[in-house]
Amino acid sequence: MRVAVVGGTGQVGRHVVSALEAAGHDPVVVTRSRGVDVLSGDGLGAALVGAQAVVDASNIATGRRGRAVRFFTQVTERLLVAEERAGVGHHVALSIVGIDDIDWGYYDGKRQQERLVTAGPVPWSVLRATQFHEFPDQVLASARLGPLAIAPMMRMQPVAASEVGAVLADLAVGPPAGRAPDLGGPEAHTLADLARRLFTARGQRVRVVPVRLPGAAGRAMATGGLLPGPGARLGKQTFDEWLAADLQKQQGGST
């Protein structure tokens, strides 16, 4: 089965591609590096020729509401129009657990994406997943103040990006499922605790300072608004297992 993977070289998209290949399917990587710009639509029609499904794993690194809404609106609208023209029968979108109850700019963009998909002309599936194991490191990269690290107060249940990719691949080759069961990791933690584990594992002496984000969004993040609810599907790889594997990979790459 031919499946186009938008963002197919990214954090989750590359795992979707790997899972499809392992199952004997024909993934098409849709990225700018492969000559396709989903924002402008350049090359998109040709990339979708023969595709029976599309997985949208595109992303933008921003917390700004306007930028996030513009990005997800433009990408989703371009994809749905191109898919309908190409006769694609299944659109699969990756979203985030908890976005209905947390008023944050990036989540507003994801809510807009879901609205367009669910009201669009192409049969669809939407998978909401929790944050990935890489998330704490990404947050802390811009939150270091010398020997201090500022960690937003956040309860989370991180999941392996590879497991998210595998579920997206399974959805893509099956019939449209509508809203699929949420996907989370096997264990709940605070972001501050995960940050401390990261620094300890890397031999870094950094003091982690938890800080609650302002407003209702900050309260929701701190009190479990991002955790998967009853009926969610849970992944297997724990954060500690991911961290050990990541450190081993880094050490292997430096020798």
C-alpha atoms as a PDB file:
ATOM      1  CA  MET A   1       0.000   0.000   0.000  1.00  0.00           C
ATOM      2  CA  ARG A   2       1.327   3.443  -0.921  1.00  0.00           C
ATOM      3  CA  VAL A   3       1.227   5.905   1.996  1.00  0.00           C
ATOM      4  CA  ALA A   4       2.480   9.500   1.847  1.00  0.00           C
ATOM      5  CA  VAL A   5       4.091  10.641   5.102  1.00  0.00           C
ATOM      6  CA  VAL A   6       4.175  14.415   5.550  1.00  0.00           C
ATOM      7  CA  GLY A   7       7.164  15.304   7.708  1.00  0.00           C
ATOM      8  CA  GLY A   8       8.590  11.867   6.979  1.00  0.00           C
ATOM      9  CA  THR A   9      12.097  12.758   8.161  1.00  0.00           C
ATOM     10  CA  GLY A  10      10.965  14.327  11.432  1.00  0.00           C
ATOM     11  CA  GLN A  11      10.827  13.081  14.992  1.00  0.00           C
ATOM     12  CA  VAL A  12       7.724  10.944  14.466  1.00  0.00           C
ATOM     13  CA  GLY A  13       7.478  10.823  10.694  1.00  0.00           C
ATOM     14  CA  ARG A  14      10.686   8.846  10.276  1.00  0.00           C
ATOM     15  CA  HIS A  15       9.275   6.163  12.578  1.00  0.00           C
ATOM     16  CA  VAL A  16       6.068   6.056  10.532  1.00  0.00           C
ATOM     17  CA  VAL A  17       8.183   5.462   7.421  1.00  0.00           C
ATOM     18  CA  SER A  18      10.203   2.723   9.134  1.00  0.00           C
ATOM     19  CA  ALA A  19       7.071   0.956  10.401  1.00  0.00           C
ATOM     20  CA  LEU A  20       5.459   1.057   6.957  1.00  0.00           C
ATOM     21  CA  GLU A  21       8.595  -0.317   5.296  1.00  0.00           C
ATOM     22  CA  ALA A  22       8.877  -3.093   7.884  1.00  0.00           C
ATOM     23  CA  ALA A  23       5.289  -4.122   7.131  1.00  0.00           C
ATOM     24  CA  GLY A  24       5.951  -4.279   3.392  1.00  0.00           C
ATOM     25  CA  HIS A  25       4.210  -1.040   2.402  1.00  0.00           C
ATOM     26  CA  ASP A  26       5.431   1.765   0.132  1.00  0.00           C
ATOM     27  CA  PRO A  27       5.941   5.002   2.084  1.00  0.00           C
ATOM     28  CA  VAL A  28       6.482   8.277   0.240  1.00  0.00           C
ATOM     29  CA  VAL A  29       8.426  10.862   2.233  1.00  0.00           C
ATOM     30  CA  VAL A  30       6.869  14.306   1.805  1.00  0.00           C
ATOM     31  CA  THR A  31       9.309  17.017   2.901  1.00  0.00           C
ATOM     32  CA  ARG A  32      11.022  20.066   1.475  1.00  0.00           C
ATOM     33  CA  SER A  33      14.255  18.063   1.231  1.00  0.00           C
ATOM     34  CA  ARG A  34      12.414  15.757  -1.204  1.00  0.00           C
ATOM     35  CA  GLY A  35      11.117  18.656  -3.284  1.00  0.00           C
ATOM     36  CA  VAL A  36       7.658  19.055  -1.726  1.00  0.00           C
ATOM     37  CA  ASP A  37       6.519  22.197   0.096  1.00  0.00           C
ATOM     38  CA  VAL A  38       3.206  21.572   1.844  1.00  0.00           C
ATOM     39  CA  LEU A  39       2.855  25.245   2.793  1.00  0.00           C
ATOM     40  CA  SER A  40       2.921  26.443  -0.818  1.00  0.00           C
ATOM     41  CA  GLY A  41       1.693  23.203  -2.361  1.00  0.00           C
ATOM     42  CA  ASP A  42       4.701  22.946  -4.680  1.00  0.00           C
ATOM     43  CA  GLY A  43       5.262  19.311  -5.667  1.00  0.00           C
ATOM     44  CA  LEU A  44       2.406  18.037  -3.519  1.00  0.00           C
ATOM     45  CA  GLY A  45       0.188  16.778  -6.323  1.00  0.00           C
ATOM     46  CA  ALA A  46       2.972  14.661  -7.805  1.00  0.00           C
ATOM     47  CA  ALA A  47       3.890  13.260  -4.374  1.00  0.00           C
ATOM     48  CA  LEU A  48       0.353  11.986  -3.818  1.00  0.00           C
ATOM     49  CA  VAL A  49      -0.013  10.137  -7.128  1.00  0.00           C
ATOM     50  CA  GLY A  50      -1.037   6.571  -6.319  1.00  0.00           C
ATOM     51  CA  ALA A  51      -1.192   7.196  -2.556  1.00  0.00           C
ATOM     52  CA  GLN A  52      -4.088   5.530  -0.786  1.00  0.00           C
ATOM     53  CA  ALA A  53      -3.473   7.251   2.555  1.00  0.00           C
ATOM     54  CA  VAL A  54      -1.647  10.276   3.947  1.00  0.00           C
ATOM     55  CA  VAL A  55      -0.136  10.573   7.420  1.00  0.00           C
ATOM     56  CA  ASP A  56       0.346  14.186   8.519  1.00  0.00           C
ATOM     57  CA  ALA A  57       3.215  14.329  11.004  1.00  0.00           C
ATOM     58  CA  SER A  58       4.148  17.918  10.137  1.00  0.00           C
ATOM     59  CA  ASN A  59       5.088  20.285  12.933  1.00  0.00           C
ATOM     60  CA  ILE A  60       6.231  23.794  13.774  1.00  0.00           C
ATOM     61  CA  ALA A  61       8.299  24.811  16.796  1.00  0.00           C
ATOM     62  CA  THR A  62       6.360  27.724  18.266  1.00  0.00           C
ATOM     63  CA  GLY A  63       4.209  28.622  21.235  1.00  0.00           C
ATOM     64  CA  ARG A  64       2.681  31.630  19.487  1.00  0.00           C
ATOM     65  CA  ARG A  65      -1.002  31.252  18.768  1.00  0.00           C
ATOM     66  CA  GLY A  66      -1.122  33.132  15.469  1.00  0.00           C
ATOM     67  CA  ARG A  67       1.870  31.370  13.983  1.00  0.00           C
ATOM     68  CA  ALA A  68       0.647  27.915  15.047  1.00  0.00           C
ATOM     69  CA  VAL A  69      -2.886  28.489  13.728  1.00  0.00           C
ATOM     70  CA  ARG A  70      -1.599  29.815  10.395  1.00  0.00           C
ATOM     71  CA  PHE A  71       0.772  26.889   9.933  1.00  0.00           C
ATOM     72  CA  PHE A  72      -1.678  24.096  10.722  1.00  0.00           C
ATOM     73  CA  THR A  73      -4.490  25.793   8.794  1.00  0.00           C
ATOM     74  CA  GLN A  74      -2.411  26.233   5.661  1.00  0.00           C
ATOM     75  CA  VAL A  75      -0.827  22.773   5.736  1.00  0.00           C
ATOM     76  CA  THR A  76      -4.109  20.985   6.442  1.00  0.00           C
ATOM     77  CA  GLU A  77      -6.082  22.871   3.812  1.00  0.00           C
ATOM     78  CA  ARG A  78      -3.374  22.248   1.180  1.00  0.00           C
ATOM     79  CA  LEU A  79      -3.249  18.564   2.021  1.00  0.00           C
ATOM     80  CA  LEU A  80      -6.995  17.979   1.974  1.00  0.00           C
ATOM     81  CA  VAL A  81      -7.463  19.720  -1.373  1.00  0.00           C
ATOM     82  CA  ALA A  82      -4.565  17.783  -2.920  1.00  0.00           C
ATOM     83  CA  GLU A  83      -5.755  14.501  -1.426  1.00  0.00           C
ATOM     84  CA  GLU A  84      -9.263  14.925  -2.784  1.00  0.00           C
ATOM     85  CA  ARG A  85      -7.882  15.652  -6.261  1.00  0.00           C
ATOM     86  CA  ALA A  86      -5.566  12.626  -6.093  1.00  0.00           C
ATOM     87  CA  GLY A  87      -8.298  10.279  -4.864  1.00  0.00           C
ATOM     88  CA  VAL A  88      -6.639   9.613  -1.500  1.00  0.00           C
ATOM     89  CA  GLY A  89      -9.092   7.728   0.691  1.00  0.00           C
ATOM     90  CA  HIS A  90      -7.668   8.224   4.177  1.00  0.00           C
ATOM     91  CA  HIS A  91      -6.111  11.170   6.015  1.00  0.00           C
ATOM     92  CA  VAL A  92      -4.357  10.404   9.316  1.00  0.00           C
ATOM     93  CA  ALA A  93      -3.453  13.306  11.602  1.00  0.00           C
ATOM     94  CA  LEU A  94      -1.273  13.332  14.716  1.00  0.00           C
ATOM     95  CA  SER A  95      -2.551  15.516  17.541  1.00  0.00           C
ATOM     96  CA  ILE A  96      -1.981  15.936  21.292  1.00  0.00           C
ATOM     97  CA  VAL A  97      -3.694  14.607  24.406  1.00  0.00           C
ATOM     98  CA  GLY A  98      -5.386  17.301  26.503  1.00  0.00           C
ATOM     99  CA  ILE A  99      -5.642  20.117  23.985  1.00  0.00           C
ATOM    100  CA  ASP A 100      -9.378  20.639  24.532  1.00  0.00           C
ATOM    101  CA  ASP A 101      -8.883  21.858  28.090  1.00  0.00           C
ATOM    102  CA  ILE A 102      -5.629  23.840  27.853  1.00  0.00           C
ATOM    103  CA  ASP A 103      -5.708  27.269  26.215  1.00  0.00           C
ATOM    104  CA  TRP A 104      -2.172  27.551  24.867  1.00  0.00           C
ATOM    105  CA  GLY A 105      -1.172  28.985  21.507  1.00  0.00           C
ATOM    106  CA  TYR A 106       0.297  25.844  19.970  1.00  0.00           C
ATOM    107  CA  TYR A 107      -2.672  23.774  21.095  1.00  0.00           C
ATOM    108  CA  ASP A 108      -5.008  26.242  19.421  1.00  0.00           C
ATOM    109  CA  GLY A 109      -3.224  25.416  16.185  1.00  0.00           C
ATOM    110  CA  LYS A 110      -3.732  21.695  16.764  1.00  0.00           C
ATOM    111  CA  ARG A 111      -7.412  22.226  17.562  1.00  0.00           C
ATOM    112  CA  GLN A 112      -7.789  24.079  14.281  1.00  0.00           C
ATOM    113  CA  GLN A 113      -6.060  21.225  12.478  1.00  0.00           C
ATOM    114  CA  GLU A 114      -8.497  18.726  13.967  1.00  0.00           C
ATOM    115  CA  ARG A 115     -11.500  20.889  13.044  1.00  0.00           C
ATOM    116  CA  LEU A 116     -10.402  21.055   9.418  1.00  0.00           C
ATOM    117  CA  VAL A 117      -9.707  17.327   9.222  1.00  0.00           C
ATOM    118  CA  THR A 118     -12.974  16.239  10.803  1.00  0.00           C
ATOM    119  CA  ALA A 119     -15.014  18.588   8.609  1.00  0.00           C
ATOM    120  CA  GLY A 120     -13.011  17.900   5.469  1.00  0.00           C
ATOM    121  CA  PRO A 121     -13.761  15.870   2.339  1.00  0.00           C
ATOM    122  CA  VAL A 122     -11.343  13.005   3.008  1.00  0.00           C
ATOM    123  CA  PRO A 123     -12.203  10.117   5.379  1.00  0.00           C
ATOM    124  CA  TRP A 124     -10.017  10.509   8.449  1.00  0.00           C
ATOM    125  CA  SER A 125      -8.369   9.207  11.581  1.00  0.00           C
ATOM    126  CA  VAL A 126      -6.950  11.389  14.378  1.00  0.00           C
ATOM    127  CA  LEU A 127      -4.479  10.061  16.933  1.00  0.00           C
ATOM    128  CA  ARG A 128      -3.828  12.142  20.029  1.00  0.00           C
ATOM    129  CA  ALA A 129      -0.566  11.270  21.791  1.00  0.00           C
ATOM    130  CA  THR A 130       1.163  12.581  24.887  1.00  0.00           C
ATOM    131  CA  GLN A 131       4.538  14.319  24.818  1.00  0.00           C
ATOM    132  CA  PHE A 132       7.496  12.294  23.556  1.00  0.00           C
ATOM    133  CA  HIS A 133      10.456  11.200  25.678  1.00  0.00           C
ATOM    134  CA  GLU A 134      12.545  13.887  23.928  1.00  0.00           C
ATOM    135  CA  PHE A 135      10.252  16.661  25.196  1.00  0.00           C
ATOM    136  CA  PRO A 136      12.037  17.490  28.498  1.00  0.00           C
ATOM    137  CA  ASP A 137      15.357  17.947  26.729  1.00  0.00           C
ATOM    138  CA  GLN A 138      13.738  20.235  24.169  1.00  0.00           C
ATOM    139  CA  VAL A 139      12.146  22.387  26.870  1.00  0.00           C
ATOM    140  CA  LEU A 140      15.337  22.622  28.914  1.00  0.00           C
ATOM    141  CA  ALA A 141      17.434  23.633  25.917  1.00  0.00           C
ATOM    142  CA  SER A 142      16.001  27.152  26.220  1.00  0.00           C
ATOM    143  CA  ALA A 143      15.497  27.170  30.004  1.00  0.00           C
ATOM    144  CA  ARG A 144      19.065  27.047  31.334  1.00  0.00           C
ATOM    145  CA  LEU A 145      20.391  29.901  33.452  1.00  0.00           C
ATOM    146  CA  GLY A 146      23.942  28.845  34.274  1.00  0.00           C
ATOM    147  CA  PRO A 147      23.704  26.182  36.993  1.00  0.00           C
ATOM    148  CA  LEU A 148      19.900  26.516  37.088  1.00  0.00           C
ATOM    149  CA  ALA A 149      17.209  25.095  34.842  1.00  0.00           C
ATOM    150  CA  ILE A 150      13.636  26.392  34.873  1.00  0.00           C
ATOM    151  CA  ALA A 151      11.096  23.593  34.422  1.00  0.00           C
ATOM    152  CA  PRO A 152       7.412  24.445  33.943  1.00  0.00           C
ATOM    153  CA  MET A 153       5.244  22.617  36.473  1.00  0.00           C
ATOM    154  CA  MET A 154       3.732  19.913  34.313  1.00  0.00           C
ATOM    155  CA  ARG A 155       2.465  16.393  34.863  1.00  0.00           C
ATOM    156  CA  MET A 156       3.053  14.274  31.809  1.00  0.00           C
ATOM    157  CA  GLN A 157       3.091  10.663  30.657  1.00  0.00           C
ATOM    158  CA  PRO A 158       5.779  10.593  27.946  1.00  0.00           C
ATOM    159  CA  VAL A 159       5.630   8.064  25.140  1.00  0.00           C
ATOM    160  CA  ALA A 160       8.252   6.790  22.705  1.00  0.00           C
ATOM    161  CA  ALA A 161       8.129   8.535  19.334  1.00  0.00           C
ATOM    162  CA  SER A 162       8.773   5.147  17.723  1.00  0.00           C
ATOM    163  CA  GLU A 163       5.607   3.752  19.307  1.00  0.00           C
ATOM    164  CA  VAL A 164       3.600   6.737  18.102  1.00  0.00           C
ATOM    165  CA  GLY A 165       4.973   6.188  14.609  1.00  0.00           C
ATOM    166  CA  ALA A 166       4.002   2.510  14.683  1.00  0.00           C
ATOM    167  CA  VAL A 167       0.411   3.311  15.703  1.00  0.00           C
ATOM    168  CA  LEU A 168       0.112   5.955  12.976  1.00  0.00           C
ATOM    169  CA  ALA A 169       1.349   3.442  10.414  1.00  0.00           C
ATOM    170  CA  ASP A 170      -1.210   0.873  11.580  1.00  0.00           C
ATOM    171  CA  LEU A 171      -3.977   3.449  11.333  1.00  0.00           C
ATOM    172  CA  ALA A 172      -2.902   4.493   7.836  1.00  0.00           C
ATOM    173  CA  VAL A 173      -3.141   1.013   6.338  1.00  0.00           C
ATOM    174  CA  GLY A 174      -6.502   0.316   7.966  1.00  0.00           C
ATOM    175  CA  PRO A 175      -9.920   1.863   7.375  1.00  0.00           C
ATOM    176  CA  PRO A 176     -10.611   5.419   8.598  1.00  0.00           C
ATOM    177  CA  ALA A 177     -11.176   5.199  12.356  1.00  0.00           C
ATOM    178  CA  GLY A 178     -12.302   8.702  13.271  1.00  0.00           C
ATOM    179  CA  ARG A 179     -10.941   9.637  16.689  1.00  0.00           C
ATOM    180  CA  ALA A 180      -8.613   6.776  17.652  1.00  0.00           C
ATOM    181  CA  PRO A 181      -7.954   5.920  21.306  1.00  0.00           C
ATOM    182  CA  ASP A 182      -5.438   8.301  22.852  1.00  0.00           C
ATOM    183  CA  LEU A 183      -1.853   7.083  23.165  1.00  0.00           C
ATOM    184  CA  GLY A 184       0.306   7.723  26.232  1.00  0.00           C
ATOM    185  CA  GLY A 185       3.413   6.386  27.868  1.00  0.00           C
ATOM    186  CA  PRO A 186       3.446   3.760  30.611  1.00  0.00           C
ATOM    187  CA  GLU A 187       4.320   6.086  33.520  1.00  0.00           C
ATOM    188  CA  ALA A 188       3.303   9.536  34.767  1.00  0.00           C
ATOM    189  CA  HIS A 189       5.978  11.993  35.933  1.00  0.00           C
ATOM    190  CA  THR A 190       6.538  15.664  36.519  1.00  0.00           C
ATOM    191  CA  LEU A 191       8.656  17.531  34.008  1.00  0.00           C
ATOM    192  CA  ALA A 192      10.985  18.627  36.812  1.00  0.00           C
ATOM    193  CA  ASP A 193      11.623  15.013  37.845  1.00  0.00           C
ATOM    194  CA  LEU A 194      12.451  14.021  34.274  1.00  0.00           C
ATOM    195  CA  ALA A 195      14.767  17.017  33.981  1.00  0.00           C
ATOM    196  CA  ARG A 196      16.675  15.925  37.079  1.00  0.00           C
ATOM    197  CA  ARG A 197      17.028  12.404  35.656  1.00  0.00           C
ATOM    198  CA  LEU A 198      18.412  13.827  32.432  1.00  0.00           C
ATOM    199  CA  PHE A 199      21.039  15.943  34.157  1.00  0.00           C
ATOM    200  CA  THR A 200      22.043  13.153  36.543  1.00  0.00           C
ATOM    201  CA  ALA A 201      22.416  10.645  33.724  1.00  0.00           C
ATOM    202  CA  ARG A 202      24.624  13.079  31.829  1.00  0.00           C
ATOM    203  CA  GLY A 203      26.764  13.880  34.835  1.00  0.00           C
ATOM    204  CA  GLN A 204      25.665  17.519  34.910  1.00  0.00           C
ATOM    205  CA  ARG A 205      25.234  19.372  38.188  1.00  0.00           C
ATOM    206  CA  VAL A 206      22.197  21.534  37.508  1.00  0.00           C
ATOM    207  CA  ARG A 207      19.541  22.636  39.952  1.00  0.00           C
ATOM    208  CA  VAL A 208      16.052  22.249  38.524  1.00  0.00           C
ATOM    209  CA  VAL A 209      13.555  24.911  39.625  1.00  0.00           C
ATOM    210  CA  PRO A 210       9.867  24.110  38.994  1.00  0.00           C
ATOM    211  CA  VAL A 211       7.799  27.154  38.027  1.00  0.00           C
ATOM    212  CA  ARG A 212       4.045  27.161  37.442  1.00  0.00           C
ATOM    213  CA  LEU A 213       3.010  28.778  34.174  1.00  0.00           C
ATOM    214  CA  PRO A 214       0.439  31.562  34.561  1.00  0.00           C
ATOM    215  CA  GLY A 215      -3.294  31.306  34.194  1.00  0.00           C
ATOM    216  CA  ALA A 216      -5.697  28.442  33.687  1.00  0.00           C
ATOM    217  CA  ALA A 217      -3.393  26.746  31.190  1.00  0.00           C
ATOM    218  CA  GLY A 218      -0.598  26.614  33.765  1.00  0.00           C
ATOM    219  CA  ARG A 219      -2.919  25.175  36.392  1.00  0.00           C
ATOM    220  CA  ALA A 220      -4.185  22.517  33.988  1.00  0.00           C
ATOM    221  CA  MET A 221      -0.675  21.464  32.983  1.00  0.00           C
ATOM    222  CA  ALA A 222       0.415  21.248  36.621  1.00  0.00           C
ATOM    223  CA  THR A 223      -2.580  19.206  37.742  1.00  0.00           C
ATOM    224  CA  GLY A 224      -2.744  16.520  35.061  1.00  0.00           C
ATOM    225  CA  GLY A 225      -4.504  18.108  32.115  1.00  0.00           C
ATOM    226  CA  LEU A 226      -1.986  16.519  29.742  1.00  0.00           C
ATOM    227  CA  LEU A 227      -2.389  12.972  31.070  1.00  0.00           C
ATOM    228  CA  PRO A 228      -4.313  10.367  29.055  1.00  0.00           C
ATOM    229  CA  GLY A 229      -7.711   9.440  30.412  1.00  0.00           C
ATOM    230  CA  PRO A 230      -9.602   6.160  30.751  1.00  0.00           C
ATOM    231  CA  GLY A 231      -9.562   4.038  27.634  1.00  0.00           C
ATOM    232  CA  ALA A 232      -6.210   5.327  26.412  1.00  0.00           C
ATOM    233  CA  ARG A 233      -3.694   2.991  24.833  1.00  0.00           C
ATOM    234  CA  LEU A 234      -0.373   2.912  26.697  1.00  0.00           C
ATOM    235  CA  GLY A 235       3.054   2.393  25.193  1.00  0.00           C
ATOM    236  CA  LYS A 236       5.725   0.123  26.653  1.00  0.00           C
ATOM    237  CA  GLN A 237       9.024   2.022  26.701  1.00  0.00           C
ATOM    238  CA  THR A 238       9.594   3.947  29.944  1.00  0.00           C
ATOM    239  CA  PHE A 239      11.439   7.242  30.120  1.00  0.00           C
ATOM    240  CA  ASP A 240      14.373   5.594  31.918  1.00  0.00           C
ATOM    241  CA  GLU A 241      14.626   2.939  29.200  1.00  0.00           C
ATOM    242  CA  TRP A 242      14.581   5.614  26.520  1.00  0.00           C
ATOM    243  CA  LEU A 243      17.185   7.659  28.388  1.00  0.00           C
ATOM    244  CA  ALA A 244      19.539   4.694  28.731  1.00  0.00           C
ATOM    245  CA  ALA A 245      19.199   3.884  25.036  1.00  0.00           C
ATOM    246  CA  ASP A 246      19.710   7.527  24.059  1.00  0.00           C
ATOM    247  CA  LEU A 247      22.872   7.821  26.166  1.00  0.00           C
ATOM    248  CA  GLN A 248      24.230   4.599  24.692  1.00  0.00           C
ATOM    249  CA  LYS A 249      23.552   5.917  21.204  1.00  0.00           C
ATOM    250  CA  GLN A 250      25.338   9.199  21.940  1.00  0.00           C
ATOM    251  CA  GLN A 251      28.335   7.435  23.468  1.00  0.00           C
ATOM    252  CA  GLY A 252      28.525   5.078  20.498  1.00  0.00           C
ATOM    253  CA  GLY A 253      28.440   7.990  18.108  1.00  0.00           C
ATOM    254  CA  SER A 254      31.287   9.777  19.901  1.00  0.00           C
ATOM    255  CA  THR A 255      33.717   6.864  19.793  1.00  0.00           C
END
